[in-house]
Coordinates of C-alpha atoms in Angstrom, one line a residue:
Chain A
M1 CA 108.1 65.2 99.2
A2 CA 106.5 68.3 100.5
R3 CA 108.7 71.0 99.1
T4 CA 108.6 74.4 100.8
P5 CA 109.6 77.9 99.7
A6 CA 112.5 77.8 102.1
D7 CA 113.7 74.5 100.5
L8 CA 113.4 76.0 97.1
V9 CA 115.8 78.9 97.8
G10 CA 118.0 76.9 100.2
A11 CA 117.2 79.2 103.1
Q12 CA 119.5 79.0 106.1
P13 CA 117.8 81.7 108.2
D14 CA 119.1 83.2 111.5
P15 CA 117.4 81.6 114.6
P16 CA 113.6 82.0 114.7
F17 CA 111.9 84.1 117.3
E18 CA 108.3 84.6 118.6
I19 CA 105.7 87.3 118.4
T20 CA 102.1 87.0 119.5
F21 CA 98.9 87.4 117.6
D22 CA 95.9 88.1 119.7
G23 CA 97.7 86.4 122.6
R24 CA 98.9 83.3 120.8
P25 CA 102.5 82.7 120.0
V26 CA 103.6 82.8 116.3
V27 CA 107.1 81.7 115.2
V28 CA 108.9 84.1 112.9
L29 CA 111.9 83.7 110.6
P30 CA 114.1 86.8 110.9
G31 CA 113.5 89.1 107.9
Q32 CA 109.8 88.2 107.5
T33 CA 107.2 90.9 107.6
V34 CA 104.4 90.8 110.1
A35 CA 102.1 89.6 107.3
A36 CA 104.5 86.9 106.1
A37 CA 104.9 85.7 109.7
L38 CA 101.1 85.4 110.1
W39 CA 100.7 83.6 106.7
G40 CA 103.5 81.2 107.8
A41 CA 101.3 80.4 110.8
G42 CA 98.3 79.8 108.6
I43 CA 96.6 83.1 109.7
L44 CA 95.1 85.0 106.8
A45 CA 92.9 87.6 108.6
W46 CA 93.9 90.2 111.2
R47 CA 91.6 93.1 110.7
T48 CA 87.8 93.6 110.6
T49 CA 86.1 96.1 108.3
R50 CA 84.6 99.3 109.6
G51 CA 81.2 98.6 108.1
G52 CA 80.4 95.0 108.1
G53 CA 83.0 93.8 110.7
R54 CA 84.3 91.3 108.0
P55 CA 87.7 89.7 108.3
R56 CA 90.6 90.9 106.1
G57 CA 94.3 90.3 105.8
A58 CA 97.0 90.8 103.2
F59 CA 95.7 91.2 99.6
C60 CA 98.1 93.1 97.3
G61 CA 101.2 92.3 99.3
I62 CA 103.1 95.4 98.2
G63 CA 101.6 98.2 100.3
Q64 CA 99.0 99.5 97.9
C65 CA 95.6 98.1 99.1
F66 CA 95.7 98.8 102.9
D67 CA 93.7 95.6 103.5
C68 CA 96.5 94.3 105.8
L69 CA 96.3 97.0 108.4
A70 CA 97.1 95.6 111.8
T71 CA 97.6 96.9 115.3
V72 CA 101.3 96.5 116.1
N73 CA 102.4 97.0 119.7
G74 CA 99.3 99.1 120.3
V75 CA 99.7 101.3 117.2
P76 CA 96.8 100.8 114.7
G77 CA 96.9 101.2 110.9
R78 CA 100.3 99.7 110.3
R79 CA 100.7 98.0 106.9
A80 CA 101.6 94.4 108.0
C81 CA 102.9 93.5 104.5
L82 CA 105.7 96.2 104.8
V83 CA 106.5 96.1 108.5
P84 CA 109.3 93.7 109.5
A85 CA 108.4 91.5 112.5
Q86 CA 110.6 92.1 115.6
P87 CA 111.1 89.7 118.6
G88 CA 108.3 90.1 121.1
D89 CA 106.0 92.2 118.8
V90 CA 102.4 92.1 120.0
I91 CA 100.0 92.0 117.1
T92 CA 96.3 92.4 117.7
T93 CA 93.3 92.2 115.3
Q94 CA 92.5 95.8 114.3
E95 CA 88.8 96.4 114.7
G96 CA 87.3 98.9 112.3
H97 CA 89.4 102.0 111.9
G98 CA 91.5 101.0 114.9
H99 CA 90.8 104.2 116.9
D100 CA 88.1 102.8 119.2
R101 CA 90.0 103.9 122.3
L102 CA 89.7 107.5 121.1
G103 CA 86.0 107.3 120.9
A104 CA 86.3 108.4 117.3
Chain B
M1 CA 107.4 128.0 110.1
T2 CA 110.3 127.8 107.7
D3 CA 112.4 126.4 110.6
S4 CA 110.5 123.1 110.4
V5 CA 110.8 122.6 106.6
P6 CA 113.0 119.5 106.3
E7 CA 116.4 120.6 105.2
P8 CA 117.4 118.9 102.0
T9 CA 119.3 115.7 102.8
G10 CA 121.3 116.5 99.7
S11 CA 121.3 118.2 96.4
Y12 CA 122.0 116.0 93.3
D13 CA 122.1 116.2 89.5
L14 CA 119.4 113.4 89.3
A15 CA 116.9 111.9 91.7
V16 CA 115.5 108.5 90.7
I17 CA 112.3 107.4 92.4
G18 CA 112.0 103.6 92.5
A19 CA 114.8 101.0 92.7
G20 CA 113.3 98.4 90.4
S21 CA 114.7 97.4 87.0
A22 CA 114.1 100.8 85.4
G23 CA 115.2 102.9 88.3
L24 CA 118.4 100.9 88.9
A25 CA 119.4 100.9 85.3
G26 CA 118.7 104.7 85.1
A27 CA 120.6 105.4 88.3
V28 CA 123.8 103.4 87.5
T29 CA 123.9 104.7 83.9
A30 CA 123.6 108.3 84.9
C31 CA 126.2 107.8 87.7
E32 CA 128.7 106.1 85.4
L33 CA 128.3 109.0 83.0
G34 CA 129.4 111.4 85.8
L35 CA 126.2 112.6 87.4
S36 CA 125.5 112.7 91.2
V37 CA 122.5 110.5 91.8
A38 CA 120.0 109.9 94.7
L39 CA 118.0 106.7 94.4
L40 CA 114.9 106.7 96.6
D41 CA 112.9 103.6 97.2
S42 CA 110.4 102.4 99.8
S43 CA 111.9 98.9 100.2
P44 CA 114.8 98.0 102.3
Q45 CA 116.5 96.3 99.3
P46 CA 116.8 97.2 95.6
G47 CA 115.0 95.2 92.9
G48 CA 111.5 96.5 92.9
Q49 CA 108.6 94.0 92.7
F50 CA 110.1 91.8 89.9
Y51 CA 113.4 91.2 91.7
R52 CA 111.9 91.2 95.2
H53 CA 113.9 88.8 97.2
P54 CA 114.2 87.6 100.8
A55 CA 115.8 89.8 103.5
P56 CA 119.5 88.8 104.2
A57 CA 118.5 87.3 107.6
L58 CA 116.5 84.6 105.8
G59 CA 119.7 83.3 104.3
A60 CA 118.5 82.4 100.9
V61 CA 121.4 80.6 99.2
R62 CA 119.5 80.4 95.8
P63 CA 117.3 83.4 95.6
E64 CA 117.5 83.0 91.8
A65 CA 115.3 79.9 92.1
L66 CA 112.3 82.2 92.3
H67 CA 113.4 84.5 89.5
H68 CA 114.0 84.9 85.8
D69 CA 117.0 86.7 84.5
W70 CA 118.6 87.0 88.0
S71 CA 122.0 87.7 86.4
A72 CA 120.6 91.0 84.9
F73 CA 119.7 92.1 88.4
S74 CA 123.0 90.9 89.9
D75 CA 124.8 93.0 87.4
L76 CA 122.7 96.1 88.3
R77 CA 123.2 95.5 92.0
R78 CA 126.9 95.1 91.5
R79 CA 127.1 98.4 89.6
L80 CA 125.0 100.1 92.3
S81 CA 127.3 99.0 95.1
A82 CA 130.4 100.0 93.1
S83 CA 128.9 103.5 92.6
D84 CA 128.6 106.5 95.0
I85 CA 124.8 106.7 94.4
A86 CA 123.0 107.8 97.5
H87 CA 120.6 104.8 97.9
L88 CA 117.9 106.0 100.2
T89 CA 115.9 102.9 101.3
G90 CA 112.7 103.1 103.3
H91 CA 111.8 106.4 101.6
H92 CA 108.2 106.7 100.6
V93 CA 107.9 109.6 98.2
W94 CA 104.6 111.4 98.6
S95 CA 105.1 114.4 96.4
V96 CA 107.5 116.1 94.0
A97 CA 107.5 119.8 93.4
R98 CA 109.4 122.2 91.1
E99 CA 111.2 125.1 92.9
A100 CA 111.4 128.7 91.7
D101 CA 114.9 128.1 90.4
G102 CA 113.7 125.2 88.2
S103 CA 115.2 122.4 90.4
W104 CA 113.0 119.6 91.9
S105 CA 112.2 118.9 95.5
V106 CA 111.3 115.3 96.3
H107 CA 109.3 114.9 99.5
A108 CA 109.4 111.5 101.3
V109 CA 108.5 110.0 104.7
T110 CA 110.7 107.3 106.1
G111 CA 110.4 103.9 107.7
A112 CA 109.2 100.4 106.8
D113 CA 105.6 101.6 106.0
G114 CA 106.3 105.3 106.0
T115 CA 105.1 105.8 109.5
A116 CA 108.5 106.7 111.0
E117 CA 107.4 110.2 109.9
R118 CA 110.8 111.7 109.5
P119 CA 110.1 114.0 106.6
V120 CA 112.9 114.1 104.1
R121 CA 113.4 116.5 101.2
V122 CA 115.9 115.7 98.4
R123 CA 116.8 118.4 95.8
A124 CA 117.8 117.5 92.2
R125 CA 118.2 119.2 88.8
A126 CA 116.4 116.3 87.0
L127 CA 114.0 113.6 88.0
L128 CA 113.5 110.1 86.8
L129 CA 110.2 108.4 87.8
A130 CA 110.5 104.6 87.9
T131 CA 107.5 103.9 90.1
G132 CA 106.3 100.7 88.5
A133 CA 102.8 99.4 88.6
Y134 CA 100.3 97.7 90.9
E135 CA 97.8 95.0 90.2
R136 CA 94.5 95.6 88.5
Q137 CA 91.6 93.8 90.2
L138 CA 88.1 93.1 89.0
P139 CA 85.6 92.1 91.7
F140 CA 83.4 88.9 91.9
P141 CA 81.3 87.4 94.6
G142 CA 83.5 86.3 97.5
W143 CA 86.6 88.2 96.5
T144 CA 86.9 89.8 99.9
L145 CA 87.1 86.5 101.8
P146 CA 90.4 85.7 103.5
G147 CA 92.4 83.4 101.3
V148 CA 91.7 85.5 98.2
V149 CA 94.9 87.4 97.5
G150 CA 96.4 89.2 94.6
A151 CA 98.3 87.0 92.1
G152 CA 101.1 89.5 92.3
G153 CA 100.6 89.7 96.0
A154 CA 101.0 86.0 96.4
Q155 CA 104.2 86.2 94.3
A156 CA 105.5 89.2 96.4
M157 CA 104.9 87.4 99.7
L158 CA 106.6 84.3 98.4
K159 CA 109.6 86.1 97.0
S160 CA 110.2 88.2 100.1
G161 CA 108.8 86.2 103.0
L162 CA 109.0 82.6 101.7
V163 CA 105.4 82.0 102.5
L164 CA 102.3 80.7 100.7
P165 CA 98.6 81.7 101.3
G166 CA 97.5 78.1 101.3
R167 CA 98.4 74.6 100.2
R168 CA 96.1 74.4 97.2
V169 CA 96.0 77.6 95.3
V170 CA 93.9 78.4 92.2
V171 CA 95.5 81.2 90.1
A172 CA 93.0 83.3 88.1
G173 CA 92.5 86.5 86.1
S174 CA 94.2 87.6 83.0
G175 CA 97.7 88.2 81.7
P176 CA 101.0 86.5 81.4
L177 CA 101.9 87.2 85.0
L178 CA 99.5 84.4 85.9
L179 CA 101.8 81.8 84.3
A180 CA 104.8 83.1 86.2
V181 CA 102.9 83.2 89.5
A182 CA 101.5 79.6 89.0
S183 CA 104.9 78.2 88.2
S184 CA 106.6 79.8 91.2
L185 CA 103.8 78.8 93.6
A186 CA 104.1 75.2 92.3
A187 CA 107.9 75.2 92.5
A188 CA 107.6 76.4 96.1
G189 CA 105.4 73.4 97.1
A190 CA 101.8 74.6 96.5
R191 CA 99.4 72.5 94.6
V192 CA 97.9 74.6 91.8
P193 CA 94.7 72.8 90.5
A194 CA 94.2 75.3 87.7
V195 CA 95.3 78.5 86.1
V196 CA 92.1 80.3 84.9
E197 CA 92.7 82.9 82.1
A198 CA 89.8 85.1 80.9
S199 CA 91.3 85.7 77.5
G200 CA 92.5 83.3 74.8
Y201 CA 96.1 83.4 73.6
A202 CA 95.0 83.5 70.0
R203 CA 95.1 87.3 69.7
Y204 CA 98.9 87.2 69.9
A205 CA 98.9 85.3 66.7
R206 CA 97.4 88.2 64.8
R207 CA 100.7 90.1 65.1
P208 CA 103.2 87.5 63.9
R209 CA 105.9 90.1 63.1
V210 CA 105.9 91.4 66.7
L211 CA 106.1 87.9 68.0
L212 CA 109.0 87.0 65.7
T213 CA 111.0 90.1 66.7
N214 CA 110.6 89.3 70.4
P215 CA 111.8 85.7 70.7
R216 CA 112.8 86.1 74.3
K217 CA 109.1 86.6 75.2
A218 CA 108.1 83.4 73.4
A219 CA 111.0 81.5 75.2
E220 CA 109.8 82.9 78.6
A221 CA 106.2 81.6 77.9
L222 CA 107.7 78.2 77.0
V223 CA 109.7 78.0 80.2
H224 CA 106.5 78.8 82.2
S225 CA 104.4 76.4 80.2
A226 CA 107.0 73.6 80.7
A227 CA 107.0 74.2 84.4
L228 CA 103.2 74.1 84.5
L229 CA 103.2 70.8 82.6
R230 CA 105.8 69.4 85.0
H231 CA 103.6 70.3 88.0
R232 CA 100.4 69.0 86.2
V233 CA 98.8 72.4 86.3
R234 CA 95.8 72.8 84.0
V235 CA 95.4 76.1 82.1
R236 CA 91.8 76.9 81.4
L237 CA 91.4 79.7 78.8
R238 CA 88.4 81.9 78.3
S239 CA 87.2 81.1 81.8
A240 CA 87.0 83.1 85.1
V241 CA 86.5 82.4 88.8
T242 CA 83.0 83.9 89.2
E243 CA 82.4 82.9 92.8
V244 CA 84.4 82.0 95.9
H245 CA 82.9 79.6 98.4
G246 CA 83.6 79.6 102.2
T247 CA 82.5 81.2 105.4
D248 CA 85.7 82.3 107.2
R249 CA 88.1 81.6 104.4
V250 CA 88.3 80.1 100.9
E251 CA 87.1 76.5 100.6
A252 CA 86.4 76.3 96.8
V253 CA 85.8 78.4 93.7
T254 CA 83.4 78.2 90.8
V255 CA 85.1 78.5 87.4
T256 CA 82.8 79.5 84.5
R257 CA 83.4 79.6 80.7
L258 CA 83.4 83.1 79.1
D259 CA 82.5 84.3 75.7
R260 CA 84.8 86.6 73.7
D261 CA 83.5 89.6 75.7
W262 CA 84.2 87.9 79.0
R263 CA 80.4 87.3 79.6
P264 CA 79.9 84.1 81.6
A265 CA 78.1 81.3 79.8
R266 CA 74.7 80.2 81.1
G267 CA 74.5 77.2 83.4
A268 CA 76.6 75.8 86.2
G269 CA 80.3 76.4 86.4
R270 CA 82.9 73.9 87.5
R271 CA 83.7 73.8 91.2
I272 CA 87.3 73.4 92.2
D273 CA 88.3 72.8 95.9
C274 CA 91.1 75.0 97.1
D275 CA 92.2 76.9 100.2
A276 CA 93.4 80.0 98.4
L277 CA 92.8 82.0 95.2
A278 CA 95.5 84.2 93.7
V279 CA 93.8 86.6 91.3
G280 CA 94.8 89.6 89.1
H281 CA 93.7 91.1 85.8
G282 CA 96.9 92.9 84.6
L283 CA 98.8 95.8 86.0
V284 CA 98.2 99.5 86.4
P285 CA 101.0 102.0 85.9
Q286 CA 101.7 104.0 89.0
I287 CA 101.8 107.6 87.8
E288 CA 100.3 109.9 90.4
L289 CA 103.5 111.7 91.1
A290 CA 103.7 112.7 87.4
T291 CA 100.0 113.4 86.9
S292 CA 100.0 115.8 89.9
L293 CA 102.6 117.8 88.0
G294 CA 100.4 117.9 84.9
C295 CA 102.3 115.3 82.8
A296 CA 100.4 114.2 79.7
T297 CA 99.2 110.6 79.7
R298 CA 98.1 108.1 77.0
V299 CA 95.5 105.4 77.0
L300 CA 97.1 102.0 76.7
P301 CA 95.6 99.2 74.7
D302 CA 94.2 97.6 77.9
R303 CA 92.5 100.9 78.9
T304 CA 94.9 101.8 81.7
L305 CA 96.7 105.1 81.7
G306 CA 100.4 105.4 81.2
L307 CA 102.7 108.5 80.9
A308 CA 103.1 109.9 77.4
L309 CA 106.9 109.9 76.8
D310 CA 109.1 111.1 74.0
D311 CA 111.8 109.1 72.1
L312 CA 114.2 109.6 75.0
Q313 CA 111.8 108.9 77.8
E314 CA 111.1 112.5 78.8
T315 CA 107.6 113.3 79.9
S316 CA 105.7 116.4 78.7
V317 CA 107.2 118.3 81.6
R318 CA 110.7 119.3 80.8
G319 CA 113.3 117.9 83.2
L320 CA 111.1 115.0 84.3
W321 CA 111.8 111.6 82.8
A322 CA 110.1 108.2 83.3
A323 CA 111.0 104.6 82.6
G324 CA 109.5 101.2 83.0
E325 CA 105.9 100.4 83.8
A326 CA 105.0 104.1 84.4
G327 CA 104.9 104.4 80.6
G328 CA 103.0 101.1 80.1
V329 CA 103.5 97.6 81.4
G330 CA 106.1 95.6 79.4
G331 CA 108.4 93.6 81.7
A332 CA 111.8 93.8 83.3
E333 CA 113.9 93.8 80.1
L334 CA 112.0 96.7 78.6
A335 CA 112.2 98.5 82.0
R336 CA 116.0 98.1 82.0
T337 CA 116.3 99.3 78.5
E338 CA 114.2 102.4 79.2
G339 CA 116.1 103.1 82.4
E340 CA 119.4 103.1 80.6
L341 CA 118.0 105.3 77.8
A342 CA 116.6 107.8 80.3
G343 CA 119.9 107.8 82.3
R344 CA 121.8 108.6 79.1
A345 CA 119.3 111.3 78.1
V346 CA 119.5 113.0 81.4
A347 CA 123.4 112.9 81.4
A348 CA 123.4 114.4 77.8
R349 CA 121.0 117.2 78.9
L350 CA 122.8 118.1 82.1
R351 CA 126.4 117.8 80.9
G352 CA 125.7 119.0 77.4
G353 CA 127.8 116.2 75.9
R354 CA 127.1 115.8 72.2
G355 CA 127.5 112.7 70.1
A356 CA 129.1 110.5 72.7
G357 CA 127.5 107.1 72.7
A358 CA 125.0 108.0 70.0
G359 CA 125.3 104.5 68.5
R360 CA 124.4 102.9 71.9
T361 CA 121.5 105.3 72.3
A362 CA 120.1 104.4 68.9
G363 CA 120.4 100.7 69.7
L364 CA 118.6 101.1 73.0
R365 CA 115.8 103.0 71.1
R366 CA 115.3 100.2 68.6
R367 CA 115.1 97.6 71.4
R368 CA 112.7 99.8 73.3
D369 CA 110.5 100.2 70.3
R370 CA 110.5 96.5 69.5
M371 CA 109.6 95.5 73.1
R372 CA 107.0 98.3 73.4
A373 CA 105.3 96.8 70.3
F374 CA 105.1 93.5 72.1
A375 CA 103.8 95.1 75.3
D376 CA 101.0 96.7 73.3
V377 CA 100.0 93.3 71.7
M378 CA 100.0 91.8 75.2
A379 CA 97.9 94.6 76.7
A380 CA 95.4 94.3 73.9
A381 CA 95.2 90.5 74.2
H382 CA 94.4 90.6 77.9
A383 CA 92.3 93.8 78.1
P384 CA 89.1 93.2 80.2
G385 CA 86.1 92.4 78.0
P386 CA 83.0 94.5 78.8
G387 CA 81.0 91.4 79.8
W388 CA 82.9 90.9 83.1
T389 CA 80.4 93.0 85.0
A390 CA 77.9 90.1 84.6
W391 CA 80.1 88.2 87.2
L392 CA 78.8 90.6 89.9
D393 CA 75.6 90.3 91.9
D394 CA 74.2 93.3 93.7
T395 CA 75.7 92.3 97.1
T396 CA 79.3 92.0 95.8
D397 CA 81.6 94.5 97.4
V398 CA 83.2 96.6 94.6
C399 CA 85.2 99.0 96.8
R400 CA 87.0 96.9 99.4
C401 CA 87.9 99.9 101.7
E402 CA 84.5 101.5 102.0
E403 CA 82.5 98.3 101.5
V404 CA 80.4 99.8 98.6
T405 CA 78.5 97.0 96.8
A406 CA 77.8 96.7 93.1
G407 CA 74.1 97.3 93.9
R408 CA 74.9 100.7 95.3
V409 CA 77.1 101.6 92.4
R410 CA 74.4 100.5 89.9
E411 CA 71.8 102.5 91.9
A412 CA 74.0 105.6 91.6
V413 CA 74.1 105.1 87.9
A414 CA 70.6 104.0 87.1
D415 CA 68.6 106.1 89.7
L416 CA 70.8 109.0 90.5
G417 CA 72.3 109.7 87.1
A418 CA 76.0 109.1 87.6
R419 CA 77.9 108.8 84.3
D420 CA 81.5 108.5 85.5
A421 CA 83.6 107.2 88.3
R422 CA 83.9 110.6 90.0
T423 CA 80.2 111.0 90.4
V424 CA 79.8 107.5 91.6
K425 CA 82.5 108.3 94.2
L426 CA 80.7 111.4 95.4
L427 CA 77.4 109.5 95.7
T428 CA 78.6 106.2 97.2
R429 CA 82.1 106.8 98.7
A430 CA 83.5 104.1 96.3
G431 CA 87.2 104.9 95.9
M432 CA 87.4 107.3 99.0
G433 CA 89.0 104.8 101.4
W434 CA 92.5 104.0 102.4
C435 CA 93.7 102.8 98.9
Q436 CA 92.2 105.8 97.2
G437 CA 90.6 103.8 94.4
R438 CA 93.6 101.8 93.5
M439 CA 91.7 98.5 93.9
C440 CA 88.3 99.5 92.7
G441 CA 89.0 102.2 90.1
T442 CA 88.7 100.1 87.0
A443 CA 85.5 98.4 88.3
V444 CA 83.7 101.6 89.2
A445 CA 84.6 103.2 85.9
C446 CA 83.2 100.2 84.0
L447 CA 80.0 100.1 86.0
A448 CA 79.5 103.8 85.5
A449 CA 79.9 103.6 81.7
R450 CA 77.1 102.8 79.3
D451 CA 79.3 100.5 77.2
G452 CA 80.8 98.6 80.2
R453 CA 84.3 99.7 79.3
G454 CA 84.6 103.1 81.0
E455 CA 87.2 105.8 80.9
P456 CA 90.4 104.7 82.5
P457 CA 90.6 106.0 86.1
A458 CA 92.5 109.3 86.1
E459 CA 95.2 108.2 88.6
R460 CA 95.2 111.6 90.1
R461 CA 95.9 111.6 93.9
P462 CA 97.4 114.6 95.7
F463 CA 99.5 112.3 97.9
A464 CA 101.1 109.2 96.5
V465 CA 101.4 107.7 100.0
P466 CA 99.7 108.7 103.3
V467 CA 101.4 111.4 105.3
S468 CA 100.6 112.9 108.7
L469 CA 99.3 116.4 109.2
A470 CA 102.5 117.1 111.1
T471 CA 104.5 116.4 108.0
L472 CA 102.3 118.7 105.9
A473 CA 102.5 121.4 108.6
A474 CA 106.2 121.3 108.4
L475 CA 106.1 122.7 104.8
D476 CA 106.0 126.3 104.1
E477 CA 104.4 127.8 100.9
T478 CA 107.6 127.8 98.9
T479 CA 107.9 124.1 99.0
A480 CA 104.2 123.1 99.1
P481 CA 103.1 120.9 96.3
G482 CA 100.8 122.7 93.9
T483 CA 102.9 125.8 93.8
A484 CA 105.1 124.1 91.2
Q485 CA 105.9 126.2 88.1
N486 CA 106.2 125.4 84.5
N487 CA 104.1 122.3 85.0
A488 CA 101.5 122.8 82.3
P489 CA 100.9 119.7 80.3

């Protein structure tokens, strides 16, 4: 019996919705943060570092480490572990500092 | 530009910062004693990290399945809703300042992650800081690989989002939090091949009186141990994960035996296959709002810094109280006790009431002292040993934000003469990134010190959370942080 976190707390969530991550659909349970939605889809990395271009995702889970920065609907630098996912959100991998378009 | 200074959203007797166990207890106590109270918190729901729970839309019928002592929280939540406390959710406090008339201004930005950028100012006659703690991390080769997550982070994501970082999760580091994390991950369906604890538990036995007077802590440990047995989780003491394997994500870890100083034993460690690693080495009090006002601190037995507090939870700055982990990490029950104590002390100060409830206050103080004694034993038992730096090779990232390797930190120390974390920071940028040294502070301090222990990081940051230049520009001189008066330590 493969117990899940939802089973454990007897979750009866509102109907799920979709967001996209780098163009692919991700199913979200209402109330989940962007980071939780991505973990739920087995995605652990959504940022690359400024120096080495290395993949990073959620680490501290409480808004302290800034490793989970993502580009949400075109806005870079959002802390994915704090931001609730909304239907139709477009999440894209944040490259480096996320301000490439500014030429900064 | 006084026009653009955010008008106070309200003026209160007491502003409480943080709606975890300590802040909730302080707020409801003060309110029930007749004070007007504002409770500011960054989360959408009360509870803090310990009582983090799913958003209502997730429809959790049994949120208590992921918690201990849920009834204590339900009671505080009930008293909060029955009160007229102004519960300001989604408020990220970035600074507090004392005004010329002696009152306090609390400056916050709003929104889920503080980027809604509506600057808010709350005025209050007294302040209670209940800002909690965050996890202490020690680096090791591979700890930046996706799939390595904070132990507290895994717990937080599970409690609020009902998700796991993997199916087979090793839990490692030091401290009793690891047992709680492992048992909840296992209950939620993860396989936990091992809990890897760098200390032994024998050091607790050296203080039998403290153990005997804190039976609830022993009972808690038994509950977790029984859960781990039931899920067939092995606990490996005096061991550490010294390497993570994988290219794009975690595939396995190496677990190595440690000596008493946390120095790894020679020879090959044991390889454990897994797809995630949840790791943490204790908790760090979050005190920057207080240190920026000059509050005195004390070095805790695990070499973190906590606020120095008097018998009634007041800091060295008059009118500024603190409760819970800000004064040292000791768990939710201690936090509630300190919150109530602080709430009563603030009410007594502001209303001038004498004698009322003196018996209750004395009882709270005794409980606080008893649980603080246990917290000190716990902190000492799990304090990082100086040998942990031998886990690092020169290519290991120490500062995750600025990607500063252990090699570059060692070079700053050996070749460039750095003797402390601040000089290492100036030479290498370690600690200058987004998290402002919260993740690497301990590691850099240890590497900079001759004895491998290092001075605790100062926890001084001018802003507790990021704010935009527009928010800063909206302040005039009279409300700017740093112009506070009467703030000498």
